[in-house]
Amino acid sequence: MPKQVDHRERRETIARALWRVVEQRGIAHASVREVAQEAGISHGAVQHYFATREEMLVFAMDFASEQTSLRVAERVAELGDAPHPRDVLRVTLTEMLPLHPEARATSRMSAAYVLEALHDAHIHARAREGLTHGRDLVEDLVRQAITDGHIDPDRDPAIETNLLLALTGLTPLVELGVIEPREATTTIAHHLDRLFTNRP
Amino acid sequence: MPKQVDHRERRETIARALWRVVEQRGIAHASVREVAQEAGISHGAVQHYFATREEMLVFAMDFASEQTSLRVAERVAELGDAPHPRDVLRVTLTEMLPLHPEARATSRMSAAYVLEALHDAHIHARAREGLTHGRDLVEDLVRQAITDGHIDPDRDPAIETNLLLALTGLTPLVELGVIEPREATTTIAHHLDRLFTNRP
């Protein structure tokens, strides 16, 4: 189905242009007009792929989440067969911080999307669903690690999951240059070291 | 100096109008025109108090930080004389989350300001300065707690400070309704319980 592939590719090109607008100028500038200009295509062409600005934003965010998941999957694959859950969490959380250009683009898209969600019921529902799904994946990993004896069974899986997701709160510190990227990754490593007390 | 007091009060009124615009519609709408409308005063009157939109934004953020510090000081005063550093950190971190209307207003202002900083060198410098100062205060508290035997001396104060500030990363989970406010405060309490291992 070459036509569908082309359609998808074109939407991804527009989504990446939207990421650049958000990263460099802020989501306030992510209008169909400015995104079309950034993508180097006509206003009408963008409207052919996205009926509304909101539809374009939602797709761009879904695409950012997918690309982040892909990057995490690649990093996890590099860990070899049966990686330790501590290392899976380390690469997952590290990849969510703005520590390299692609991660910075998806991180800024995500931060802007959360604020957009506060004034748009549809985006709120989508963002909530996405974050709930991500949180569930992390909690499953924590529960499995407890079952497998990697994490002390006295730990509360829901609270540990919240603490792990809270580590994305290092983002403003990194973005504003208050801490160095290396300090952020060291902070994550220390937190994981203490969580995985039963590490063999 | 009644004139200066009035000047300050007027600026605070405008700042609060700007918070409402940011909270309800997003910082993209925080123009002099929309803020004037929200404050119920003329465009020209706002321009009398703030020469530019940026000056208005910077003041509104400084005012949000001051009001947050005041709320924290009030909560700390309620703890009585010589409060335990664990409780000081608990009320400080809790007050930074959007758990009541005033805290939601300052939290959203702060989140939007960080994103605005990424595209504005002056705001970036101010935001960095503010966050560095806040981080220093928390690190001083952690170091003192280690000296006083409340926290294990093996803990690294810089890393523990980063982990404490990362707890503001619970904000998107609360804002999107992924976790309940009570789960956020329980998560903070658990983290502090483990940090203050030497608690008498």
GROMACS .gro file of C-alpha atoms in nm:
model
  400
    1MET     CA    1   0.000   0.000   0.000
    2PRO     CA    2   0.246   0.268  -0.115
    3LYS     CA    3  -0.014   0.544  -0.097
    4GLN     CA    4  -0.082   0.479   0.273
    5VAL     CA    5   0.290   0.463   0.346
    6ASP     CA    6   0.335   0.796   0.172
    7HIS     CA    7   0.044   0.942   0.368
    8ARG     CA    8   0.200   0.827   0.695
    9GLU     CA    9   0.545   0.954   0.598
   10ARG     CA   10   0.403   1.292   0.507
   11ARG     CA   11   0.227   1.318   0.844
   12GLU     CA   12   0.552   1.228   1.022
   13THR     CA   13   0.740   1.496   0.827
   14ILE     CA   14   0.480   1.752   0.937
   15ALA     CA   15   0.497   1.622   1.296
   16ARG     CA   16   0.876   1.667   1.301
   17ALA     CA   17   0.834   2.022   1.168
   18LEU     CA   18   0.587   2.084   1.451
   19TRP     CA   19   0.840   1.949   1.704
   20ARG     CA   20   1.099   2.196   1.572
   21VAL     CA   21   0.854   2.485   1.603
   22VAL     CA   22   0.768   2.381   1.960
   23GLU     CA   23   1.135   2.330   2.050
   24GLN     CA   24   1.263   2.654   1.902
   25ARG     CA   25   0.968   2.893   1.935
   26GLY     CA   26   0.713   2.732   2.168
   27ILE     CA   27   0.375   2.565   2.115
   28ALA     CA   28   0.205   2.905   2.080
   29HIS     CA   29   0.367   2.915   1.735
   30ALA     CA   30   0.250   2.566   1.636
   31SER     CA   31  -0.021   2.692   1.401
   32VAL     CA   32  -0.096   2.521   1.070
   33ARG     CA   33   0.061   2.822   0.897
   34GLU     CA   34   0.391   2.822   1.087
   35VAL     CA   35   0.424   2.443   1.079
   36ALA     CA   36   0.362   2.440   0.703
   37GLN     CA   37   0.633   2.703   0.661
   38GLU     CA   38   0.876   2.506   0.880
   39ALA     CA   39   0.799   2.187   0.683
   40GLY     CA   40   0.849   2.375   0.357
   41ILE     CA   41   0.505   2.281   0.222
   42SER     CA   42   0.188   2.476   0.157
   43HIS     CA   43  -0.078   2.559   0.414
   44GLY     CA   44  -0.327   2.361   0.202
   45ALA     CA   45  -0.100   2.055   0.198
   46VAL     CA   46  -0.089   2.047   0.580
   47GLN     CA   47  -0.468   2.078   0.584
   48HIS     CA   48  -0.488   1.780   0.351
   49TYR     CA   49  -0.316   1.568   0.617
   50PHE     CA   50  -0.469   1.727   0.927
   51ALA     CA   51  -0.820   1.875   0.937
   52THR     CA   52  -0.741   2.091   1.242
   53ARG     CA   53  -0.451   2.224   1.447
   54GLU     CA   54  -0.564   1.999   1.734
   55GLU     CA   55  -0.552   1.688   1.514
   56MET     CA   56  -0.200   1.785   1.407
   57LEU     CA   57  -0.093   1.840   1.770
   58VAL     CA   58  -0.237   1.506   1.885
   59PHE     CA   59  -0.062   1.320   1.603
   60ALA     CA   60   0.268   1.501   1.674
   61MET     CA   61   0.246   1.399   2.041
   62ASP     CA   62   0.153   1.037   1.962
   63PHE     CA   63   0.446   1.027   1.721
   64ALA     CA   64   0.678   1.173   1.990
   65SER     CA   65   0.567   0.899   2.232
   66GLU     CA   66   0.621   0.630   1.969
   67GLN     CA   67   0.967   0.760   1.882
   68THR     CA   68   1.060   0.775   2.251
   69SER     CA   69   0.942   0.414   2.294
   70LEU     CA   70   1.149   0.313   1.990
   71ARG     CA   71   1.460   0.480   2.132
   72VAL     CA   72   1.403   0.305   2.465
   73ALA     CA   73   1.356  -0.030   2.287
   74GLU     CA   74   1.685   0.022   2.099
   75ARG     CA   75   1.872   0.106   2.422
   76VAL     CA   76   1.716  -0.198   2.594
   77ALA     CA   77   1.816  -0.423   2.302
   78GLU     CA   78   2.176  -0.305   2.349
   79LEU     CA   79   2.164  -0.445   2.703
   80GLY     CA   80   2.158  -0.798   2.561
   81ASP     CA   81   1.935  -1.094   2.650
   82ALA     CA   82   1.734  -1.083   2.972
   83PRO     CA   83   1.850  -0.740   3.085
   84HIS     CA   84   1.829  -0.653   3.454
   85PRO     CA   85   1.512  -0.449   3.530
   86ARG     CA   86   1.731  -0.186   3.696
   87ASP     CA   87   1.905  -0.125   3.364
   88VAL     CA   88   1.575  -0.126   3.173
   89LEU     CA   89   1.447   0.148   3.403
   90ARG     CA   90   1.776   0.338   3.379
   91VAL     CA   91   1.766   0.359   3.000
   92THR     CA   92   1.391   0.430   2.999
   93LEU     CA   93   1.415   0.722   3.242
   94THR     CA   94   1.736   0.859   3.087
   95GLU     CA   95   1.577   0.858   2.741
   96MET     CA   96   1.289   1.070   2.875
   97LEU     CA   97   1.526   1.353   2.973
   98PRO     CA   98   1.638   1.618   2.719
   99LEU     CA   99   1.995   1.484   2.700
  100HIS     CA  100   2.036   1.464   2.321
  101PRO     CA  101   1.868   1.649   2.031
  102GLU     CA  102   1.595   1.393   1.951
  103ALA     CA  103   1.514   1.346   2.321
  104ARG     CA  104   1.506   1.722   2.369
  105ALA     CA  105   1.255   1.757   2.085
  106THR     CA  106   1.021   1.489   2.224
  107SER     CA  107   1.066   1.610   2.584
  108ARG     CA  108   0.972   1.969   2.494
  109MET     CA  109   0.680   1.845   2.286
  110SER     CA  110   0.561   1.646   2.585
  111ALA     CA  111   0.598   1.933   2.836
  112ALA     CA  112   0.411   2.172   2.606
  113TYR     CA  113   0.139   1.913   2.545
  114VAL     CA  114   0.069   1.876   2.917
  115LEU     CA  115   0.015   2.253   2.946
  116GLU     CA  116  -0.202   2.250   2.631
  117ALA     CA  117  -0.406   1.968   2.790
  118LEU     CA  118  -0.506   2.199   3.075
  119HIS     CA  119  -0.715   2.410   2.836
  120ASP     CA  120  -0.841   2.147   2.592
  121ALA     CA  121  -1.063   1.860   2.709
  122HIS     CA  122  -0.980   1.633   2.413
  123ILE     CA  123  -0.604   1.677   2.451
  124HIS     CA  124  -0.645   1.630   2.828
  125ALA     CA  125  -0.816   1.293   2.775
  126ARG     CA  126  -0.547   1.183   2.527
  127ALA     CA  127  -0.258   1.301   2.745
  128ARG     CA  128  -0.409   1.135   3.050
  129GLU     CA  129  -0.451   0.808   2.862
  130GLY     CA  130  -0.092   0.819   2.738
  131LEU     CA  131   0.058   0.896   3.077
  132THR     CA  132  -0.161   0.636   3.250
  133HIS     CA  133  -0.044   0.374   3.000
  134GLY     CA  134   0.322   0.469   3.054
  135ARG     CA  135   0.275   0.463   3.430
  136ASP     CA  136   0.113   0.116   3.409
  137LEU     CA  137   0.410  -0.020   3.213
  138VAL     CA  138   0.652   0.106   3.479
  139GLU     CA  139   0.436  -0.033   3.762
  140ASP     CA  140   0.423  -0.375   3.589
  141LEU     CA  141   0.801  -0.372   3.569
  142VAL     CA  142   0.832  -0.279   3.938
  143ARG     CA  143   0.585  -0.554   4.043
  144GLN     CA  144   0.769  -0.813   3.834
  145ALA     CA  145   1.101  -0.705   3.986
  146ILE     CA  146   0.952  -0.752   4.334
  147THR     CA  147   0.822  -1.099   4.235
  148ASP     CA  148   1.165  -1.189   4.094
  149GLY     CA  149   1.342  -1.079   4.411
  150HIS     CA  150   1.521  -0.777   4.263
  151ILE     CA  151   1.330  -0.528   4.478
  152ASP     CA  152   1.252  -0.566   4.848
  153PRO     CA  153   0.893  -0.699   4.883
  154ASP     CA  154   0.828  -0.437   5.154
  155ARG     CA  155   0.835  -0.165   4.890
  156ASP     CA  156   0.499  -0.031   4.775
  157PRO     CA  157   0.487  -0.076   4.394
  158ALA     CA  158   0.248   0.217   4.334
  159ILE     CA  159   0.460   0.461   4.534
  160GLU     CA  160   0.787   0.336   4.381
  161THR     CA  161   0.632   0.385   4.037
  162ASN     CA  162   0.534   0.744   4.122
  163LEU     CA  163   0.889   0.811   4.248
  164LEU     CA  164   1.038   0.669   3.928
  165LEU     CA  165   0.812   0.884   3.706
  166ALA     CA  166   0.889   1.187   3.924
  167LEU     CA  167   1.250   1.161   3.803
  168THR     CA  168   1.134   1.333   3.481
  169GLY     CA  169   1.109   1.631   3.718
  170LEU     CA  170   1.485   1.669   3.662
  171THR     CA  171   1.395   1.813   3.319
  172PRO     CA  172   1.365   2.182   3.419
  173LEU     CA  173   1.696   2.157   3.610
  174VAL     CA  174   1.868   2.027   3.295
  175GLU     CA  175   1.687   2.262   3.054
  176LEU     CA  176   1.780   2.569   3.258
  177GLY     CA  177   2.139   2.452   3.309
  178VAL     CA  178   2.101   2.429   3.688
  179ILE     CA  179   2.249   2.078   3.681
  180GLU     CA  180   2.464   1.911   3.415
  181PRO     CA  181   2.328   1.615   3.211
  182ARG     CA  182   2.580   1.393   3.390
  183GLU     CA  183   2.441   1.495   3.730
  184ALA     CA  184   2.092   1.400   3.610
  185THR     CA  185   2.200   1.051   3.502
  186THR     CA  186   2.398   1.003   3.825
  187THR     CA  187   2.090   1.104   4.024
  188ILE     CA  188   1.879   0.845   3.840
  189ALA     CA  189   2.146   0.577   3.895
  190HIS     CA  190   2.158   0.647   4.270
  191HIS     CA  191   1.781   0.628   4.302
  192LEU     CA  192   1.776   0.294   4.118
  193ASP     CA  193   2.066   0.159   4.324
  194ARG     CA  194   1.864   0.212   4.638
  195LEU     CA  195   1.541   0.077   4.490
  196PHE     CA  196   1.710  -0.246   4.377
  197THR     CA  197   1.838  -0.335   4.721
  198ASN     CA  198   1.803  -0.708   4.651
  199ARG     CA  199   2.023  -0.685   4.343
  200PRO     CA  200   2.229  -1.005   4.315
  201MET     CA  201   0.511   5.602   5.075
  202PRO     CA  202   0.149   5.545   4.975
  203LYS     CA  203   0.219   5.604   4.607
  204GLN     CA  204   0.481   5.328   4.592
  205VAL     CA  205   0.255   5.091   4.783
  206ASP     CA  206  -0.024   5.160   4.538
  207HIS     CA  207   0.217   5.104   4.248
  208ARG     CA  208   0.322   4.769   4.392
  209GLU     CA  209  -0.039   4.667   4.461
  210ARG     CA  210  -0.141   4.752   4.109
  211ARG     CA  211   0.143   4.543   3.967
  212GLU     CA  212   0.038   4.251   4.189
  213THR     CA  213  -0.323   4.282   4.070
  214ILE     CA  214  -0.200   4.265   3.711
  215ALA     CA  215   0.028   3.971   3.796
  216ARG     CA  216  -0.266   3.779   3.944
  217ALA     CA  217  -0.470   3.850   3.631
  218LEU     CA  218  -0.179   3.713   3.427
  219TRP     CA  219  -0.173   3.397   3.645
  220ARG     CA  220  -0.544   3.345   3.574
  221VAL     CA  221  -0.489   3.384   3.201
  222VAL     CA  222  -0.198   3.135   3.212
  223GLU     CA  223  -0.396   2.893   3.430
  224GLN     CA  224  -0.716   2.903   3.229
  225ARG     CA  225  -0.600   2.972   2.873
  226GLY     CA  226  -0.222   2.921   2.862
  227ILE     CA  227   0.077   3.157   2.843
  228ALA     CA  228   0.020   3.206   2.469
  229HIS     CA  229  -0.272   3.426   2.574
  230ALA     CA  230  -0.072   3.627   2.825
  231SER     CA  231  -0.050   3.936   2.605
  232VAL     CA  232  -0.080   4.288   2.748
  233ARG     CA  233  -0.425   4.309   2.583
  234GLU     CA  234  -0.568   3.987   2.730
  235VAL     CA  235  -0.415   4.048   3.073
  236ALA     CA  236  -0.558   4.402   3.080
  237GLN     CA  237  -0.900   4.261   2.992
  238GLU     CA  238  -0.872   3.994   3.263
  239ALA     CA  239  -0.764   4.256   3.519
  240GLY     CA  240  -1.053   4.482   3.413
  241ILE     CA  241  -0.827   4.775   3.335
  242SER     CA  242  -0.719   4.949   3.015
  243HIS     CA  243  -0.438   4.839   2.787
  244GLY     CA  244  -0.270   5.173   2.853
  245ALA     CA  245  -0.291   5.125   3.231
  246VAL     CA  246  -0.106   4.792   3.207
  247GLN     CA  247   0.158   4.960   2.990
  248HIS     CA  248   0.197   5.225   3.260
  249TYR     CA  249   0.305   4.951   3.502
  250PHE     CA  250   0.495   4.729   3.259
  251ALA     CA  251   0.684   4.860   2.958
  252THR     CA  252   0.679   4.521   2.782
  253ARG     CA  253   0.506   4.182   2.790
  254GLU     CA  254   0.837   4.029   2.902
  255GLU     CA  255   0.868   4.268   3.196
  256MET     CA  256   0.511   4.176   3.298
  257LEU     CA  257   0.590   3.802   3.270
  258VAL     CA  258   0.909   3.832   3.475
  259PHE     CA  259   0.729   4.025   3.748
  260ALA     CA  260   0.440   3.774   3.751
  261MET     CA  261   0.687   3.486   3.792
  262ASP     CA  262   0.887   3.662   4.066
  263PHE     CA  263   0.558   3.733   4.243
  264ALA     CA  264   0.455   3.365   4.206
  265SER     CA  265   0.786   3.257   4.363
  266GLU     CA  266   0.743   3.507   4.648
  267GLN     CA  267   0.387   3.393   4.717
  268THR     CA  268   0.497   3.029   4.714
  269SER     CA  269   0.775   3.111   4.963
  270LEU     CA  270   0.522   3.292   5.183
  271ARG     CA  271   0.286   2.993   5.178
  272VAL     CA  272   0.576   2.764   5.268
  273ALA     CA  273   0.681   3.000   5.551
  274GLU     CA  274   0.323   2.994   5.688
  275ARG     CA  275   0.309   2.612   5.677
  276VAL     CA  276   0.653   2.592   5.844
  277ALA     CA  277   0.541   2.836   6.117
  278GLU     CA  278   0.246   2.603   6.190
  279LEU     CA  279   0.499   2.329   6.269
  280GLY     CA  280   0.600   2.518   6.586
  281ASP     CA  281   0.946   2.599   6.720
  282ALA     CA  282   1.248   2.413   6.581
  283PRO     CA  283   1.055   2.201   6.331
  284HIS     CA  284   1.213   1.875   6.209
  285PRO     CA  285   1.385   1.925   5.869
  286ARG     CA  286   1.183   1.633   5.734
  287ASP     CA  287   0.862   1.826   5.799
  288VAL     CA  288   1.007   2.148   5.657
  289LEU     CA  289   1.086   1.962   5.333
  290ARG     CA  290   0.745   1.793   5.335
  291VAL     CA  291   0.552   2.120   5.349
  292THR     CA  292   0.791   2.288   5.103
  293LEU     CA  293   0.756   2.016   4.838
  294THR     CA  294   0.382   1.973   4.895
  295GLU     CA  295   0.326   2.346   4.850
  296MET     CA  296   0.500   2.331   4.511
  297LEU     CA  297   0.243   2.084   4.377
  298PRO     CA  298  -0.091   2.203   4.229
  299LEU     CA  299  -0.296   2.073   4.523
  300HIS     CA  300  -0.505   2.384   4.598
  301PRO     CA  301  -0.616   2.681   4.383
  302GLU     CA  302  -0.336   2.925   4.477
  303ALA     CA  303  -0.070   2.654   4.441
  304ARG     CA  304  -0.219   2.550   4.107
  305ALA     CA  305  -0.195   2.908   3.981
  306THR     CA  306   0.172   2.946   4.082
  307SER     CA  307   0.262   2.593   3.965
  308ARG     CA  308   0.113   2.652   3.618
  309MET     CA  309   0.282   2.992   3.598
  310SER     CA  310   0.611   2.825   3.684
  311ALA     CA  311   0.572   2.540   3.430
  312ALA     CA  312   0.480   2.784   3.152
  313TYR     CA  313   0.770   3.012   3.247
  314VAL     CA  314   1.024   2.731   3.209
  315LEU     CA  315   0.899   2.665   2.854
  316GLU     CA  316   0.901   3.039   2.779
  317ALA     CA  317   1.263   3.049   2.905
  318LEU     CA  318   1.367   2.808   2.629
  319HIS     CA  319   1.299   3.077   2.367
  320ASP     CA  320   1.395   3.392   2.555
  321ALA     CA  321   1.751   3.449   2.680
  322HIS     CA  322   1.651   3.705   2.944
  323ILE     CA  323   1.376   3.486   3.091
  324HIS     CA  324   1.616   3.189   3.074
  325ALA     CA  325   1.873   3.376   3.285
  326ARG     CA  326   1.608   3.480   3.539
  327ALA     CA  327   1.450   3.135   3.558
  328ARG     CA  328   1.791   2.972   3.597
  329GLU     CA  329   1.882   3.213   3.876
  330GLY     CA  330   1.553   3.147   4.058
  331LEU     CA  331   1.578   2.768   4.032
  332THR     CA  332   1.947   2.770   4.131
  333HIS     CA  333   1.860   2.976   4.439
  334GLY     CA  334   1.577   2.738   4.534
  335ARG     CA  335   1.803   2.439   4.479
  336ASP     CA  336   2.074   2.596   4.700
  337LEU     CA  337   1.824   2.647   4.984
  338VAL     CA  338   1.722   2.280   4.969
  339GLU     CA  339   2.084   2.163   4.954
  340ASP     CA  340   2.172   2.378   5.258
  341LEU     CA  341   1.884   2.216   5.446
  342VAL     CA  342   2.001   1.865   5.346
  343ARG     CA  343   2.363   1.941   5.450
  344GLN     CA  344   2.248   2.079   5.785
  345ALA     CA  345   2.030   1.770   5.840
  346ILE     CA  346   2.334   1.550   5.775
  347THR     CA  347   2.544   1.758   6.019
  348ASP     CA  348   2.267   1.733   6.279
  349GLY     CA  349   2.245   1.354   6.241
  350HIS     CA  350   1.897   1.346   6.084
  351ILE     CA  351   2.024   1.206   5.754
  352ASP     CA  352   2.283   0.931   5.713
  353PRO     CA  353   2.625   1.094   5.644
  354ASP     CA  354   2.684   0.845   5.362
  355ARG     CA  355   2.417   1.023   5.156
  356ASP     CA  356   2.542   1.259   4.884
  357PRO     CA  357   2.382   1.600   4.954
  358ALA     CA  358   2.387   1.715   4.589
  359ILE     CA  359   2.218   1.398   4.465
  360GLU     CA  360   1.963   1.397   4.748
  361THR     CA  361   1.881   1.759   4.664
  362ASN     CA  362   1.825   1.669   4.298
  363LEU     CA  363   1.596   1.381   4.403
  364LEU     CA  364   1.396   1.612   4.630
  365LEU     CA  365   1.349   1.872   4.356
  366ALA     CA  366   1.257   1.596   4.111
  367LEU     CA  367   0.947   1.533   4.323
  368THR     CA  368   0.790   1.834   4.150
  369GLY     CA  369   0.783   1.589   3.857
  370LEU     CA  370   0.464   1.453   4.017
  371THR     CA  371   0.292   1.767   3.882
  372PRO     CA  372   0.188   1.630   3.539
  373LEU     CA  373   0.054   1.313   3.706
  374VAL     CA  374  -0.166   1.525   3.934
  375GLU     CA  375  -0.267   1.778   3.665
  376LEU     CA  376  -0.379   1.503   3.428
  377GLY     CA  377  -0.558   1.309   3.701
  378VAL     CA  378  -0.331   1.004   3.666
  379ILE     CA  379  -0.275   1.003   4.042
  380GLU     CA  380  -0.483   1.160   4.318
  381PRO     CA  381  -0.347   1.452   4.525
  382ARG     CA  382  -0.335   1.217   4.824
  383GLU     CA  383  -0.114   0.972   4.633
  384ALA     CA  384   0.125   1.257   4.555
  385THR     CA  385   0.157   1.359   4.920
  386THR     CA  386   0.199   0.994   5.028
  387THR     CA  387   0.474   0.953   4.768
  388ILE     CA  388   0.658   1.258   4.905
  389ALA     CA  389   0.617   1.131   5.263
  390HIS     CA  390   0.762   0.787   5.170
  391HIS     CA  391   1.061   0.942   4.998
  392LEU     CA  392   1.132   1.163   5.302
  393ASP     CA  393   1.088   0.868   5.541
  394ARG     CA  394   1.365   0.685   5.362
  395LEU     CA  395   1.590   0.990   5.336
  396PHE     CA  396   1.563   1.063   5.708
  397THR     CA  397   1.684   0.721   5.816
  398ASN     CA  398   1.853   0.863   6.128
  399ARG     CA  399   1.529   1.022   6.247
  400PRO     CA  400   1.517   1.000   6.627
   0.00000   0.00000   0.00000
